[in-house]
Tab-separated table of C-alpha atoms and ligand atoms in Angstrom:
chain	number	residue	atom	x	y	z
A	1	UNK	CA	0.000	0.000	0.000
A	2	UNK	CA	2.963	2.296	0.533
A	3	UNK	CA	3.101	3.465	-3.068
A	4	UNK	CA	2.399	6.651	-4.955
A	5	UNK	CA	-1.250	7.380	-5.668
A	6	UNK	CA	-2.022	7.242	-9.371
A	7	UNK	CA	-4.423	9.433	-11.343
A	8	UNK	CA	-7.844	7.929	-10.733
A	9	UNK	CA	-8.986	8.939	-14.233
A	10	UNK	CA	-6.089	7.100	-15.898
A	11	UNK	CA	-6.102	3.801	-17.789
A	12	UNK	CA	-3.736	2.408	-15.148
A	13	UNK	CA	-6.344	3.084	-12.459
A	14	UNK	CA	-9.111	1.460	-14.516
A	15	UNK	CA	-7.031	-1.735	-14.583
A	16	UNK	CA	-6.747	-1.707	-10.764
A	17	UNK	CA	-10.443	-0.834	-10.324
A	18	UNK	CA	-11.663	-3.540	-12.714
A	19	UNK	CA	-9.403	-6.136	-11.129
A	20	UNK	CA	-10.541	-5.550	-7.537
A	21	UNK	CA	-14.225	-5.198	-8.466
A	22	UNK	CA	-14.059	-8.499	-10.364
A	23	UNK	CA	-11.972	-10.428	-7.845
A	24	UNK	CA	-14.169	-9.362	-4.915
A	25	UNK	CA	-17.105	-11.330	-6.317
A	26	UNK	CA	-15.796	-14.831	-5.502
A	27	UNK	CA	-15.101	-13.742	-1.909
A	28	UNK	CA	-18.804	-12.935	-1.508
A	29	UNK	CA	-19.567	-16.058	-3.589
A	30	UNK	CA	-21.572	-13.944	-6.006
A	31	UNK	CA	-21.533	-13.290	-9.728
A	32	UNK	CA	-23.362	-9.974	-9.249
A	33	UNK	CA	-22.034	-6.497	-8.581
A	34	UNK	CA	-20.135	-5.496	-5.437
A	35	UNK	CA	-19.697	-1.775	-4.754
A	36	UNK	CA	-16.825	-0.332	-2.720
A	37	UNK	CA	-17.162	2.743	-0.512
A	38	UNK	CA	-14.354	4.649	1.191
A	39	UNK	CA	-15.910	4.292	4.651
A	40	UNK	CA	-15.996	2.066	7.683
A	41	UNK	CA	-18.597	-0.713	7.828
A	42	UNK	CA	-21.276	1.596	9.213
A	43	UNK	CA	-21.344	3.422	5.868
A	44	UNK	CA	-22.211	0.172	4.100
A	45	UNK	CA	-24.997	-0.450	6.659
A	46	UNK	CA	-26.427	2.937	5.723
A	47	UNK	CA	-25.965	2.334	1.986
A	48	UNK	CA	-27.882	-0.963	2.220
A	49	UNK	CA	-30.965	0.736	3.614
A	50	UNK	CA	-31.029	4.075	1.781
A	51	UNK	CA	-30.758	2.210	-1.515
A	52	UNK	CA	-33.629	-0.197	-0.895
A	53	UNK	CA	-36.144	1.243	1.587
A	54	UNK	CA	-38.606	4.122	1.916
A	55	UNK	CA	-39.633	6.135	4.996
A	56	UNK	CA	-42.250	4.268	7.046
A	57	UNK	CA	-41.224	0.810	5.730
A	58	UNK	CA	-41.241	-2.023	8.251
A	59	UNK	CA	-38.305	-4.419	8.729
A	60	UNK	CA	-37.593	-7.444	10.920
A	61	UNK	CA	-34.364	-7.516	12.940
A	62	UNK	CA	-32.977	-9.811	15.648
A	63	UNK	CA	-31.195	-8.904	18.858
A	64	UNK	CA	-27.999	-10.938	18.597
A	65	UNK	CA	-25.726	-8.455	20.395
A	66	UNK	CA	-24.128	-5.011	20.311
A	67	UNK	CA	-23.880	-4.751	16.523
A	68	UNK	CA	-27.481	-5.766	15.823
A	69	UNK	CA	-28.395	-3.044	18.338
A	70	UNK	CA	-26.341	-0.387	16.523
A	71	UNK	CA	-27.693	-1.353	13.109
A	72	UNK	CA	-31.220	-1.135	14.487
A	73	UNK	CA	-30.576	2.392	15.822
A	74	UNK	CA	-29.224	3.501	12.450
A	75	UNK	CA	-32.236	2.058	10.614
A	76	UNK	CA	-34.685	3.757	12.985
A	77	UNK	CA	-33.030	7.140	12.435
A	78	UNK	CA	-34.187	6.887	8.820
A	79	UNK	CA	-37.834	6.580	9.837
A	80	UNK	CA	-37.965	2.827	9.251
A	81	UNK	CA	-40.131	0.853	11.694
A	82	UNK	CA	-38.127	-2.006	13.226
A	83	UNK	CA	-39.679	-5.132	14.720
A	84	UNK	CA	-36.808	-6.241	16.928
A	85	UNK	CA	-36.921	-9.833	18.145
A	86	UNK	CA	-35.330	-9.932	21.611
A	87	UNK	CA	-32.380	-12.226	22.292
A	88	UNK	CA	-30.038	-13.152	25.148
A	89	UNK	CA	-26.765	-12.252	23.326
A	90	UNK	CA	-25.712	-15.932	23.469
A	91	UNK	CA	-27.623	-17.267	20.466
A	92	UNK	CA	-28.030	-16.438	16.790
A	93	UNK	CA	-31.237	-15.699	14.926
A	94	UNK	CA	-34.122	-17.877	16.112
A	95	UNK	CA	-35.469	-19.353	12.860
A	96	UNK	CA	-38.690	-20.611	14.507
A	97	UNK	CA	-39.429	-17.041	15.611
A	98	UNK	CA	-38.554	-15.809	12.117
A	99	UNK	CA	-41.039	-18.281	10.609
A	100	UNK	CA	-43.803	-17.272	13.000
A	101	UNK	CA	-43.262	-13.514	12.429
A	102	UNK	CA	-43.286	-13.983	8.659
A	103	UNK	CA	-46.345	-16.237	8.777
A	104	UNK	CA	-48.292	-13.619	10.718
A	105	UNK	CA	-47.306	-10.952	8.183
A	106	UNK	CA	-49.726	-12.129	5.504
A	107	UNK	CA	-49.995	-8.583	4.097
A	108	UNK	CA	-46.223	-8.612	3.503
A	109	UNK	CA	-45.546	-5.411	5.410
A	110	UNK	CA	-41.953	-6.431	6.160
A	111	UNK	CA	-39.782	-5.003	3.414
A	112	UNK	CA	-36.578	-6.563	4.722
A	113	UNK	CA	-35.160	-9.114	7.139
A	114	UNK	CA	-31.845	-7.792	8.442
A	115	UNK	CA	-29.347	-9.964	10.315
A	116	UNK	CA	-25.760	-9.935	11.511
A	117	UNK	CA	-24.016	-13.093	10.272
A	118	UNK	CA	-21.242	-13.040	12.871
A	119	UNK	CA	-21.923	-11.023	16.040
A	120	UNK	CA	-18.520	-9.612	16.835
A	121	UNK	CA	-19.624	-8.748	20.374
A	122	UNK	CA	-20.500	-12.351	21.293
A	123	UNK	CA	-18.763	-14.728	18.884
A	124	UNK	CA	-22.075	-16.153	17.681
A	125	UNK	CA	-22.967	-16.810	14.033
A	126	UNK	CA	-26.449	-17.076	12.569
A	127	UNK	CA	-27.430	-19.656	9.943
A	128	UNK	CA	-28.109	-17.555	6.858
A	129	UNK	CA	-29.096	-20.537	4.672
A	130	UNK	CA	-31.739	-21.557	7.246
A	131	UNK	CA	-33.029	-17.971	7.406
A	132	UNK	CA	-33.419	-17.909	3.622
A	133	UNK	CA	-35.172	-21.297	3.686
A	134	UNK	CA	-37.578	-19.948	6.318
A	135	UNK	CA	-38.323	-16.908	4.140
A	136	UNK	CA	-38.865	-19.114	1.077
A	137	UNK	CA	-41.127	-21.520	2.962
A	138	UNK	CA	-43.413	-18.676	3.968
A	139	UNK	CA	-43.226	-17.238	0.452
A	140	UNK	CA	-42.341	-13.869	1.908
A	141	UNK	CA	-41.016	-11.294	-0.574
A	142	UNK	CA	-38.900	-9.301	1.949
A	143	UNK	CA	-35.316	-8.536	1.028
A	144	UNK	CA	-32.638	-10.354	3.033
A	145	UNK	CA	-29.799	-8.090	4.189
A	146	UNK	CA	-26.791	-9.532	5.992
A	147	UNK	CA	-23.908	-7.897	7.859
A	148	UNK	CA	-20.739	-9.938	7.225
A	149	UNK	CA	-18.305	-7.393	8.645
A	150	UNK	CA	-16.542	-9.952	10.850
A	151	UNK	CA	-17.182	-13.061	8.749
A	152	UNK	CA	-16.400	-12.268	5.117
A	153	UNK	CA	-13.183	-13.994	4.079
A	154	UNK	CA	-13.067	-15.931	7.385
A	155	UNK	CA	-16.293	-17.951	7.634
A	156	UNK	CA	-18.103	-19.622	4.737
A	157	UNK	CA	-20.582	-17.131	3.298
A	158	UNK	CA	-22.542	-17.509	0.037
A	159	UNK	CA	-24.352	-14.410	-1.206
A	160	UNK	CA	-25.898	-16.035	-4.302
A	161	UNK	CA	-26.599	-19.557	-3.061
A	162	UNK	CA	-28.223	-18.292	0.144
A	163	UNK	CA	-30.339	-15.764	-1.732
A	164	UNK	CA	-29.008	-12.737	0.103
A	165	UNK	CA	-30.089	-9.415	-1.416
A	166	UNK	CA	-27.599	-7.039	0.177
A	167	UNK	CA	-24.404	-8.149	1.877
A	168	UNK	CA	-22.605	-5.566	3.997
A	169	UNK	CA	-18.859	-5.947	4.609
A	170	UNK	CA	-15.761	-4.025	5.675
A	171	UNK	CA	-12.049	-4.102	4.941
A	172	UNK	CA	-10.611	-4.376	8.440
A	173	UNK	CA	-11.284	-7.976	9.421
A	174	UNK	CA	-11.163	-11.031	7.128
A	175	UNK	CA	-9.820	-8.901	4.288
A	176	UNK	CA	-6.786	-8.135	6.472
A	177	UNK	CA	-6.695	-4.421	5.575
A	178	UNK	CA	-6.735	-1.266	7.639
A	179	UNK	CA	-10.219	0.193	8.201
A	180	UNK	CA	-11.523	2.455	5.471
A	181	UNK	CA	-13.279	0.387	2.813
A	182	UNK	CA	-16.792	-1.010	2.991
A	183	UNK	CA	-18.833	-3.066	0.562
A	184	UNK	CA	-22.342	-3.882	-0.620
A	185	UNK	CA	-22.905	-7.015	-2.703
A	186	UNK	CA	-26.203	-6.501	-4.492
A	187	UNK	CA	-28.747	-9.017	-5.861
A	188	UNK	CA	-30.968	-8.341	-8.901
A	189	UNK	CA	-33.956	-8.083	-6.529
A	190	UNK	CA	-32.169	-5.419	-4.460
A	191	UNK	CA	-31.345	-3.532	-7.664
A	192	UNK	CA	-35.020	-3.611	-8.591
A	193	UNK	CA	-35.957	-2.338	-5.099
A	194	UNK	CA	-33.455	0.470	-5.612
A	195	UNK	CA	-35.615	1.815	-8.450
A	196	UNK	CA	-38.627	2.438	-6.203
A	197	UNK	CA	-36.943	3.159	-2.829
A	198	UNK	CA	-37.455	6.770	-1.797
A	199	UNK	CA	-35.082	7.320	1.142
A	200	UNK	CA	-32.905	10.311	0.255
A	201	UNK	CA	-29.457	9.308	-0.983
A	202	UNK	CA	-26.692	10.838	-2.999
A	203	UNK	CA	-23.171	9.794	-2.022
A	204	UNK	CA	-24.309	6.241	-1.200
A	205	UNK	CA	-26.439	5.801	-4.325
A	206	UNK	CA	-25.620	2.489	-6.015
A	207	UNK	CA	-26.524	3.951	-9.410
A	208	UNK	CA	-23.806	6.587	-9.027
A	209	UNK	CA	-21.291	3.790	-8.445
A	210	UNK	CA	-22.409	1.111	-10.858
A	211	UNK	CA	-22.082	3.216	-14.030
A	212	UNK	CA	-18.402	4.202	-13.660
A	213	UNK	CA	-17.576	0.818	-12.044
A	214	UNK	CA	-18.407	-0.932	-15.328
A	215	UNK	CA	-15.176	0.448	-16.779
A	216	UNK	CA	-13.156	0.229	-13.539
A	217	UNK	CA	-13.692	3.820	-12.368
A	218	UNK	CA	-15.349	5.416	-9.361
A	219	UNK	CA	-17.653	8.464	-9.402
A	220	UNK	CA	-15.746	10.123	-6.543
A	221	UNK	CA	-12.086	10.112	-5.510
A	222	UNK	CA	-11.351	6.489	-4.598
A	223	UNK	CA	-9.233	5.333	-1.656
A	224	UNK	CA	-6.484	4.239	-4.045
A	225	UNK	CA	-3.932	3.064	-1.480
A	226	UNK	CA	-6.538	0.860	0.196
A	227	UNK	CA	-7.387	-0.547	-3.231
A	228	UNK	CA	-3.701	-1.506	-3.669
A	229	UNK	CA	-4.008	-3.353	-0.381
A	230	UNK	CA	-7.299	-4.922	-1.408
A	231	UNK	CA	-5.746	-6.228	-4.623
A	232	UNK	CA	-3.067	-7.982	-2.568
A	233	UNK	CA	-5.545	-9.255	0.058
A	234	UNK	CA	-7.702	-10.799	-2.668
A	235	UNK	CA	-4.622	-12.404	-4.235
A	236	UNK	CA	-3.653	-13.859	-0.841
A	237	UNK	CA	-7.124	-15.325	-0.295
A	238	UNK	CA	-7.176	-16.734	-3.811
A	239	UNK	CA	-3.704	-18.218	-3.422
A	240	UNK	CA	-4.582	-20.004	-0.163
A	241	UNK	CA	-8.022	-20.985	-1.523
A	242	UNK	CA	-11.214	-19.848	0.195
A	243	UNK	CA	-12.043	-23.337	1.484
A	244	UNK	CA	-8.599	-23.583	3.079
A	245	UNK	CA	-9.028	-20.114	4.587
A	246	UNK	CA	-12.325	-21.201	6.173
A	247	UNK	CA	-10.772	-24.453	7.410
A	248	UNK	CA	-7.855	-22.538	8.977
A	249	UNK	CA	-10.280	-20.294	10.852
A	250	UNK	CA	-12.326	-23.318	11.989
A	251	UNK	CA	-9.179	-25.013	13.364
A	252	UNK	CA	-8.069	-21.915	15.224
A	253	UNK	CA	-11.520	-21.416	16.703
A	254	UNK	CA	-11.697	-25.061	17.789
A	255	UNK	CA	-8.252	-24.874	19.427
A	256	UNK	CA	-9.247	-21.651	21.195
A	257	UNK	CA	-12.407	-23.208	22.596
A	258	UNK	CA	-10.367	-26.216	23.734
A	259	UNK	CA	-8.107	-23.843	25.697
A	260	UNK	CA	-11.044	-21.925	27.187
A	261	UNK	CA	-12.735	-25.122	28.354
A	262	UNK	CA	-9.490	-26.401	29.861
A	263	UNK	CA	-9.105	-23.147	31.788
A	264	UNK	CA	-12.578	-23.819	33.196
A	265	UNK	CA	-14.000	-20.617	31.717
A	266	UNK	CA	-17.334	-20.292	29.940
A	267	UNK	CA	-17.771	-19.521	26.230
A	268	UNK	CA	-20.443	-16.871	25.569
A	269	UNK	CA	-21.942	-18.749	22.581
A	270	UNK	CA	-24.412	-21.309	23.954
A	271	UNK	CA	-25.011	-23.338	20.821
A	272	UNK	CA	-22.121	-25.311	19.312
A	273	UNK	CA	-23.596	-25.033	15.788
A	274	UNK	CA	-23.356	-21.260	16.151
A	275	UNK	CA	-19.736	-21.005	17.324
A	276	UNK	CA	-17.876	-18.256	15.489
A	277	UNK	CA	-14.682	-19.178	13.675
A	278	UNK	CA	-13.364	-15.605	13.700
A	279	UNK	CA	-13.478	-14.819	17.415
A	280	UNK	CA	-14.298	-16.390	20.771
A	281	UNK	CA	-15.949	-14.382	23.554
A	282	UNK	CA	-15.304	-15.664	27.075
A	283	UNK	CA	-17.060	-14.935	30.374
A	284	UNK	CA	-14.924	-13.997	33.368
A	285	UNK	CA	-15.546	-15.898	36.610
A	286	UNK	CA	-17.982	-14.063	38.933
A	287	UNK	CA	-16.352	-11.173	40.776
A	288	UNK	CA	-13.452	-10.763	38.318
A	289	UNK	CA	-13.196	-7.836	35.931
A	290	UNK	CA	-12.445	-8.589	32.276
A	291	UNK	CA	-11.000	-5.123	31.727
A	292	UNK	CA	-8.462	-5.628	34.488
A	293	UNK	CA	-7.360	-8.905	32.908
A	294	UNK	CA	-7.125	-7.160	29.527
A	295	UNK	CA	-4.955	-4.399	30.963
A	296	UNK	CA	-2.650	-6.886	32.765
A	297	UNK	CA	-2.173	-8.718	29.445
A	298	UNK	CA	-1.618	-5.487	27.541
A	299	UNK	CA	0.945	-4.193	30.033
A	300	UNK	CA	2.868	-7.435	30.403
A	301	UNK	CA	2.690	-8.940	26.938
A	302	UNK	CA	1.756	-6.059	24.665
A	303	UNK	CA	-1.289	-7.999	23.490
A	304	UNK	CA	-4.666	-6.373	23.092
A	305	UNK	CA	-7.779	-8.505	23.613
A	306	UNK	CA	-11.275	-7.373	22.619
A	307	UNK	CA	-13.387	-5.746	25.334
A	308	UNK	CA	-16.879	-6.753	26.370
A	309	UNK	CA	-19.254	-4.349	24.596
A	310	UNK	CA	-22.222	-2.486	26.112
A	311	UNK	CA	-24.065	-4.879	28.422
A	312	UNK	CA	-21.129	-7.327	28.393
A	313	UNK	CA	-18.602	-4.641	29.450
A	314	UNK	CA	-16.268	-5.930	32.162
A	315	UNK	CA	-17.870	-9.379	32.034
A	316	UNK	CA	-16.407	-10.685	28.805
A	317	UNK	CA	-13.134	-10.637	26.909
A	318	UNK	CA	-12.793	-11.579	23.260
A	319	UNK	CA	-10.007	-13.490	21.550
A	320	UNK	CA	-9.754	-12.641	17.854
A	321	UNK	CA	-8.430	-15.384	15.548
A	322	UNK	CA	-9.097	-14.091	12.076
A	323	UNK	CA	-7.384	-12.744	9.012
A	324	UNK	CA	-3.663	-13.157	8.466
A	325	UNK	CA	-3.199	-15.565	11.343
A	326	UNK	CA	-1.351	-18.850	11.811
A	327	UNK	CA	-0.867	-21.628	14.352
A	328	UNK	CA	2.078	-20.012	16.109
A	329	UNK	CA	0.273	-16.683	16.371
A	330	UNK	CA	-2.638	-18.483	18.018
A	331	UNK	CA	-0.264	-20.358	20.344
A	332	UNK	CA	1.253	-17.000	21.356
A	333	UNK	CA	-2.165	-15.444	21.822
A	334	UNK	CA	-3.415	-18.241	24.059
A	335	UNK	CA	-0.148	-18.236	26.027
A	336	UNK	CA	-0.654	-14.521	26.660
A	337	UNK	CA	-4.164	-15.184	27.953
A	338	UNK	CA	-3.036	-18.058	30.202
A	339	UNK	CA	-0.152	-16.043	31.681
A	340	UNK	CA	-2.493	-13.081	32.118
A	341	UNK	CA	-5.058	-15.165	34.010
A	342	UNK	CA	-2.260	-16.248	36.350
A	343	UNK	CA	-0.839	-12.758	36.890
A	344	UNK	CA	-4.268	-11.183	37.374
A	345	UNK	CA	-5.176	-13.743	40.050
A	346	UNK	CA	-8.149	-15.077	38.115
A	347	UNK	CA	-9.068	-18.631	39.163
A	348	UNK	CA	-8.398	-21.018	36.258
A	349	UNK	CA	-7.038	-24.485	35.573
A	350	UNK	CA	-3.576	-24.563	34.014
A	351	UNK	CA	-3.118	-26.479	30.783
A	352	UNK	CA	-5.332	-24.634	28.302
A	353	UNK	CA	-2.413	-23.841	26.022
A	354	UNK	CA	-1.202	-27.462	26.054
A	355	UNK	CA	-4.705	-28.647	25.175
A	356	UNK	CA	-4.880	-26.116	22.334
A	357	UNK	CA	-1.498	-27.233	20.956
A	358	UNK	CA	-2.738	-30.818	20.933
A	359	UNK	CA	-5.854	-29.686	19.084
A	360	UNK	CA	-3.699	-27.856	16.511
A	361	UNK	CA	-1.316	-30.776	16.029
A	362	UNK	CA	-3.130	-34.058	16.609
A	363	UNK	CA	-0.834	-37.081	16.243
A	364	UNK	CA	-2.379	-38.292	12.920
A	365	UNK	CA	-1.678	-34.927	11.246
A	366	UNK	CA	1.914	-34.878	12.461
A	367	UNK	CA	2.486	-38.425	11.237
A	368	UNK	CA	1.001	-37.824	7.801
A	369	UNK	CA	2.807	-34.494	7.472
A	370	UNK	CA	6.092	-36.328	8.067
A	371	UNK	CA	5.496	-38.856	5.311
B	401	PLP	C1	-20.564	-7.132	12.947
B	401	PLP	C2	-20.220	-5.676	12.842
B	401	PLP	N1	-21.084	-4.835	12.254
B	401	PLP	C3	-20.814	-3.529	12.138
B	401	PLP	C4	-19.653	-2.978	12.623
B	401	PLP	C5	-19.413	-1.515	12.484
B	401	PLP	O1	-18.424	-1.306	11.534
B	401	PLP	P1	-17.438	-0.048	11.563
B	401	PLP	O2	-16.962	0.105	12.953
B	401	PLP	O3	-16.368	-0.479	10.577
B	401	PLP	O4	-18.213	1.122	11.079
B	401	PLP	C6	-18.712	-3.804	13.234
B	401	PLP	C7	-17.459	-3.266	13.761
B	401	PLP	O5	-16.648	-3.952	14.332
B	401	PLP	C8	-18.997	-5.181	13.346
B	401	PLP	O6	-18.137	-6.026	13.952
């Protein structure tokens, strides 16, 4: 990324623009358009709704954690009516509740179902394929919008196959880039909704983007240096192979959970099918402050763990294991946590790191690797 910025009206830029716009599609597992904004993920949340909805529309959302809460607030500020299904911040979207809400909406007043695929505040994923099946079974025409900010490029996600209409993503997690780019992958149905949606929009308007994008250009000044980085990130993901990337994240998540269980601590996610492969959120034992543990680890080992957010503040710490990350980095991370637990005087059972190492290198793998 540390290179001179080129003229964004030049042929050289068009080559870069076309390449990243094209190579983004397989990461979303779509053949349709993906637009790129120079913004954090919140901008792409806003773009998803101003491009598809009208004031007074009704949408269905699910309380999965801090980020579903923030998205809901943003949506409401645009005069959209949100039916918000309550949740305990330890489970993903309840598909039985989804089915019953859609079934009782026989006049099809819901214009969209909006869900967070991977709740970064809790380490819980929601089953997007099952959500789509539920929508299809009730023959409901609502758009499906999904936030993949902490799952894209880390956890299997299929925009086309799962019938998602707008996928929201950001650069700073699975795409291994600094913050500053966000994305909308757009289905034909969402493009059609764009024609009749009346929420005011200008900068975020997909139509503004899609025209120039066809020849590799952007309507406004693009974040060229981040696009250099994106080109490399996409090449890295392609080189490793998406399936291998997902498998690597699954292994790291499994090893992390093995360590947490060995320490005798509790994982926030209650349902094993919903475990996140990009991060693990962990409850502190009663009477112990997660932020103190985090500061002991930061001071002693220069390692920053994720904080508990809003109602989980002080109660939870989060171990990130996503992006450009390998076995030894995970071993170091878990060692830092185990030493921190000891130094901070938190009650735990020793041996979590050893258990994680065994999970990362089971005997069969070592033997076959040596052959
Ligand atoms: C799942 C999820 N959604 C939305 C956001 C908000 O994105 P940003 O902070 O990039 O605006 C985040 C940020 O971490 C997130 O994890």
